[in-house]
């Protein structure tokens, strides 16, 4: 209908093919915690993932039967959905996933995105916040208001969130130190190469014309 509200993206596929695609994307998301795909696919898969996590939080026979219909391999993913994921998001009212725009990663320059589970081991915003906190904490101005707000956001519903953020900042600091040492080692080898003086076998020391 012209001018009507777009209920969902067709993704240039038939209904059956579209549903199969989204099921595979969500299955990969639940398995790996983060996936990279095109922006339209990420937004549609996000809707399905949010729906399934909501079913997992209900944890009833009806919700289990409904969720099982969306998995090609329910025996592998149902335990995680109704186990660790349910426990992770039990206190969170919504917003279980996040879509982040990235540079196109295909030759056709299609808009790309990362779809990830928030508060998980591959939460990119959590890592970015830890890096910003590490950088600003040693500055003269200290932590910015924007960074403080992000710290509250990424730790609010995360179990031991503040401690995990500190641990990640410490790991990033150690990685930076290791990288600096590595770069200094490369620079030293370039400036002071280890050259061995080799005499020409055909010449003799002390030869005079």
Short mmCIF file of C-alpha atoms in Angstrom, two decimals:
data_model
loop_
_atom_site.label_atom_id
_atom_site.label_comp_id
_atom_site.label_asym_id
_atom_site.label_seq_id
_atom_site.Cartn_x
_atom_site.Cartn_y
_atom_site.Cartn_z
CA UNK A 1 0.00 0.00 0.00
CA UNK A 2 1.44 3.33 -1.12
CA UNK A 3 2.32 5.54 1.81
CA UNK A 4 1.57 2.79 4.32
CA UNK A 5 3.75 1.91 7.29
CA UNK A 6 6.52 -0.61 6.56
CA UNK A 7 5.76 -3.55 8.84
CA UNK A 8 8.92 -5.45 7.93
CA UNK A 9 11.65 -5.62 5.29
CA UNK A 10 11.12 -8.24 2.60
CA UNK A 11 14.90 -8.50 1.96
CA UNK A 12 14.21 -9.35 -1.69
CA UNK A 13 13.18 -12.87 -0.74
CA UNK A 14 10.07 -14.98 -0.63
CA UNK A 15 8.36 -15.38 2.71
CA UNK A 16 9.73 -18.87 3.32
CA UNK A 17 13.24 -17.92 2.27
CA UNK A 18 13.12 -14.80 4.42
CA UNK A 19 12.04 -16.74 7.50
CA UNK A 20 14.78 -19.32 6.95
CA UNK A 21 17.37 -16.57 6.60
CA UNK A 22 16.31 -14.85 9.81
CA UNK A 23 16.26 -18.14 11.73
CA UNK A 24 19.83 -18.85 10.63
CA UNK A 25 20.98 -15.34 11.57
CA UNK A 26 19.42 -15.54 15.03
CA UNK A 27 20.84 -19.03 15.57
CA UNK A 28 24.32 -17.71 14.73
CA UNK A 29 23.75 -14.73 17.03
CA UNK A 30 22.80 -16.93 19.99
CA UNK A 31 25.73 -19.24 19.31
CA UNK A 32 28.48 -16.63 18.75
CA UNK A 33 26.98 -13.62 20.65
CA UNK A 34 27.83 -11.32 17.71
CA UNK A 35 27.45 -11.49 13.93
CA UNK A 36 28.22 -9.24 10.97
CA UNK A 37 25.70 -8.86 8.17
CA UNK A 38 23.94 -6.17 6.16
CA UNK A 39 22.05 -3.42 7.96
CA UNK A 40 18.54 -4.49 6.79
CA UNK A 41 19.17 -8.13 7.75
CA UNK A 42 20.54 -7.09 11.14
CA UNK A 43 17.47 -4.99 11.92
CA UNK A 44 15.06 -7.78 10.98
CA UNK A 45 17.05 -10.43 12.84
CA UNK A 46 17.11 -8.13 15.85
CA UNK A 47 13.31 -8.16 16.02
CA UNK A 48 13.21 -11.95 16.03
CA UNK A 49 16.03 -12.26 18.57
CA UNK A 50 14.28 -9.85 20.97
CA UNK A 51 11.07 -11.88 20.62
CA UNK A 52 12.82 -15.15 21.39
CA UNK A 53 14.63 -13.76 24.43
CA UNK A 54 11.29 -12.50 25.75
CA UNK A 55 9.92 -16.02 25.34
CA UNK A 56 12.96 -17.37 27.15
CA UNK A 57 12.35 -15.05 30.09
CA UNK A 58 8.77 -16.29 30.44
CA UNK A 59 10.03 -19.88 30.73
CA UNK A 60 6.67 -21.60 30.39
CA UNK A 61 5.66 -24.66 28.39
CA UNK A 62 3.85 -22.41 25.92
CA UNK A 63 6.87 -20.13 25.48
CA UNK A 64 9.16 -23.13 25.03
CA UNK A 65 6.91 -24.57 22.33
CA UNK A 66 6.75 -21.20 20.57
CA UNK A 67 10.52 -20.68 20.69
CA UNK A 68 11.29 -24.20 19.49
CA UNK A 69 9.55 -23.51 16.18
CA UNK A 70 12.16 -20.88 15.32
CA UNK A 71 15.20 -23.13 15.59
CA UNK A 72 16.44 -25.64 13.04
CA UNK A 73 18.53 -27.24 15.82
CA UNK A 74 16.49 -26.67 18.98
CA UNK A 75 18.46 -29.19 21.06
CA UNK A 76 21.58 -27.02 20.70
CA UNK A 77 20.09 -23.54 21.27
CA UNK A 78 17.08 -24.05 23.54
CA UNK A 79 19.26 -24.80 26.60
CA UNK A 80 21.17 -21.56 26.11
CA UNK A 81 18.04 -19.48 25.48
CA UNK A 82 16.24 -20.78 28.57
CA UNK A 83 19.44 -21.02 30.60
CA UNK A 84 22.30 -18.48 30.46
CA UNK A 85 20.47 -15.93 28.28
CA UNK A 86 17.36 -16.03 30.43
CA UNK A 87 19.44 -15.47 33.57
CA UNK A 88 21.45 -12.68 31.93
CA UNK A 89 18.38 -10.66 30.92
CA UNK A 90 16.02 -11.58 33.74
CA UNK A 91 16.21 -8.10 35.31
CA UNK A 92 16.56 -6.18 32.05
CA UNK A 93 13.21 -4.76 30.83
CA UNK A 94 14.21 -4.86 27.15
CA UNK A 95 16.94 -3.98 24.71
CA UNK A 96 18.68 -7.35 24.72
CA UNK A 97 20.43 -6.78 21.38
CA UNK A 98 22.28 -3.94 19.71
CA UNK A 99 22.90 -3.05 16.06
CA UNK A 100 26.05 -1.07 15.24
CA UNK A 101 26.75 0.38 11.82
CA UNK A 102 30.17 -0.44 10.36
CA UNK A 103 32.01 0.18 7.11
CA UNK A 104 30.72 -1.93 4.19
CA UNK A 105 32.58 -5.24 4.16
CA UNK A 106 31.43 -6.43 0.74
CA UNK A 107 32.43 -5.30 -2.73
CA UNK A 108 28.91 -4.07 -3.50
CA UNK A 109 29.25 -1.49 -0.67
CA UNK A 110 25.97 -2.59 0.92
CA UNK A 111 25.34 -0.99 4.34
CA UNK A 112 26.83 -3.35 6.94
CA UNK A 113 26.24 -3.76 10.65
CA UNK A 114 27.16 -5.81 13.69
CA UNK A 115 24.30 -7.44 15.58
CA UNK A 116 25.31 -8.39 19.12
CA UNK A 117 23.86 -9.52 22.42
CA UNK A 118 24.31 -6.84 25.08
CA UNK A 119 26.11 -7.62 28.34
CA UNK A 120 27.75 -10.61 26.67
CA UNK A 121 31.42 -11.52 26.28
CA UNK A 122 31.56 -9.78 22.87
CA UNK A 123 29.70 -6.59 23.82
CA UNK A 124 31.48 -3.97 21.69
CA UNK A 125 30.08 -0.94 23.52
CA UNK A 126 31.34 -2.40 26.79
CA UNK A 127 34.84 -2.68 25.31
CA UNK A 128 34.70 0.82 23.80
CA UNK A 129 33.60 2.26 27.14
CA UNK A 130 36.46 0.49 28.93
CA UNK A 131 38.93 1.91 26.42
CA UNK A 132 37.53 5.44 26.80
CA UNK A 133 37.61 5.14 30.58
CA UNK A 134 41.24 4.02 30.45
CA UNK A 135 42.22 6.94 28.20
CA UNK A 136 40.34 9.67 30.06
CA UNK A 137 41.10 8.49 33.58
CA UNK A 138 44.75 9.51 33.24
CA UNK A 139 43.96 12.84 31.56
CA UNK A 140 43.91 16.24 33.31
CA UNK A 141 40.15 16.67 32.81
CA UNK A 142 39.20 13.20 34.04
CA UNK A 143 36.18 11.23 32.83
CA UNK A 144 33.74 13.13 30.63
CA UNK A 145 30.02 13.22 31.38
CA UNK A 146 29.38 11.24 28.19
CA UNK A 147 31.73 8.48 29.33
CA UNK A 148 30.19 8.42 32.82
CA UNK A 149 26.74 7.95 31.28
CA UNK A 150 28.03 5.09 29.14
CA UNK A 151 29.60 3.45 32.19
CA UNK A 152 26.25 3.52 33.96
CA UNK A 153 24.50 2.11 30.88
CA UNK A 154 26.87 -0.81 30.26
CA UNK A 155 27.09 -1.84 33.92
CA UNK A 156 23.50 -1.26 35.05
CA UNK A 157 22.12 -4.73 34.31
CA UNK A 158 25.42 -6.60 34.03
CA UNK A 159 26.33 -8.89 36.91
CA UNK A 160 29.50 -7.51 38.56
CA UNK A 161 29.50 -4.93 35.77
CA UNK A 162 31.73 -2.35 37.43
CA UNK A 163 34.37 -4.92 38.36
CA UNK A 164 34.29 -6.47 34.87
CA UNK A 165 34.72 -3.01 33.35
CA UNK A 166 37.77 -2.38 35.54
CA UNK A 167 39.18 -5.79 34.61
CA UNK A 168 38.76 -5.07 30.91
CA UNK A 169 40.41 -1.66 31.29
CA UNK A 170 43.35 -3.36 33.00
CA UNK A 171 43.63 -5.90 30.19
CA UNK A 172 43.58 -3.11 27.59
CA UNK A 173 46.28 -1.26 29.50
CA UNK A 174 48.52 -4.34 29.52
CA UNK A 175 47.89 -4.84 25.81
CA UNK A 176 48.92 -1.24 25.10
CA UNK A 177 52.12 -1.67 27.11
CA UNK A 178 52.95 -4.87 25.24
CA UNK A 179 52.29 -3.18 21.90
CA UNK A 180 54.49 -0.21 22.83
CA UNK A 181 57.32 -2.55 23.77
CA UNK A 182 56.91 -4.46 20.54
CA UNK A 183 56.97 -1.27 18.48
CA UNK A 184 60.05 -0.04 20.33
CA UNK A 185 61.76 -3.34 19.60
CA UNK A 186 60.97 -3.03 15.89
CA UNK A 187 62.19 0.57 15.84
CA UNK A 188 65.40 -0.36 17.63
CA UNK A 189 66.13 -3.09 15.13
CA UNK A 190 65.58 -0.65 12.27
CA UNK A 191 67.75 2.12 13.76
CA UNK A 192 70.45 -0.20 15.06
CA UNK A 193 70.57 -3.16 12.68
CA UNK A 194 72.67 -6.09 13.67
CA UNK A 195 75.19 -6.04 10.87
CA UNK A 196 78.24 -8.23 10.82
CA UNK A 197 81.37 -6.91 9.23
CA UNK A 198 82.47 -9.30 6.55
CA UNK A 199 85.82 -9.00 4.83
CA UNK A 200 86.10 -9.52 1.14
CA UNK A 201 87.90 -12.84 0.69
CA UNK A 202 89.93 -11.30 -2.12
CA UNK A 203 91.32 -8.47 0.00
CA UNK A 204 93.91 -8.47 2.77
CA UNK A 205 94.24 -6.23 5.78
CA UNK A 206 97.08 -3.78 5.53
CA UNK A 207 97.49 -4.06 1.71
CA UNK A 208 99.32 -1.10 0.31
CA UNK A 209 99.28 0.24 -3.21
#
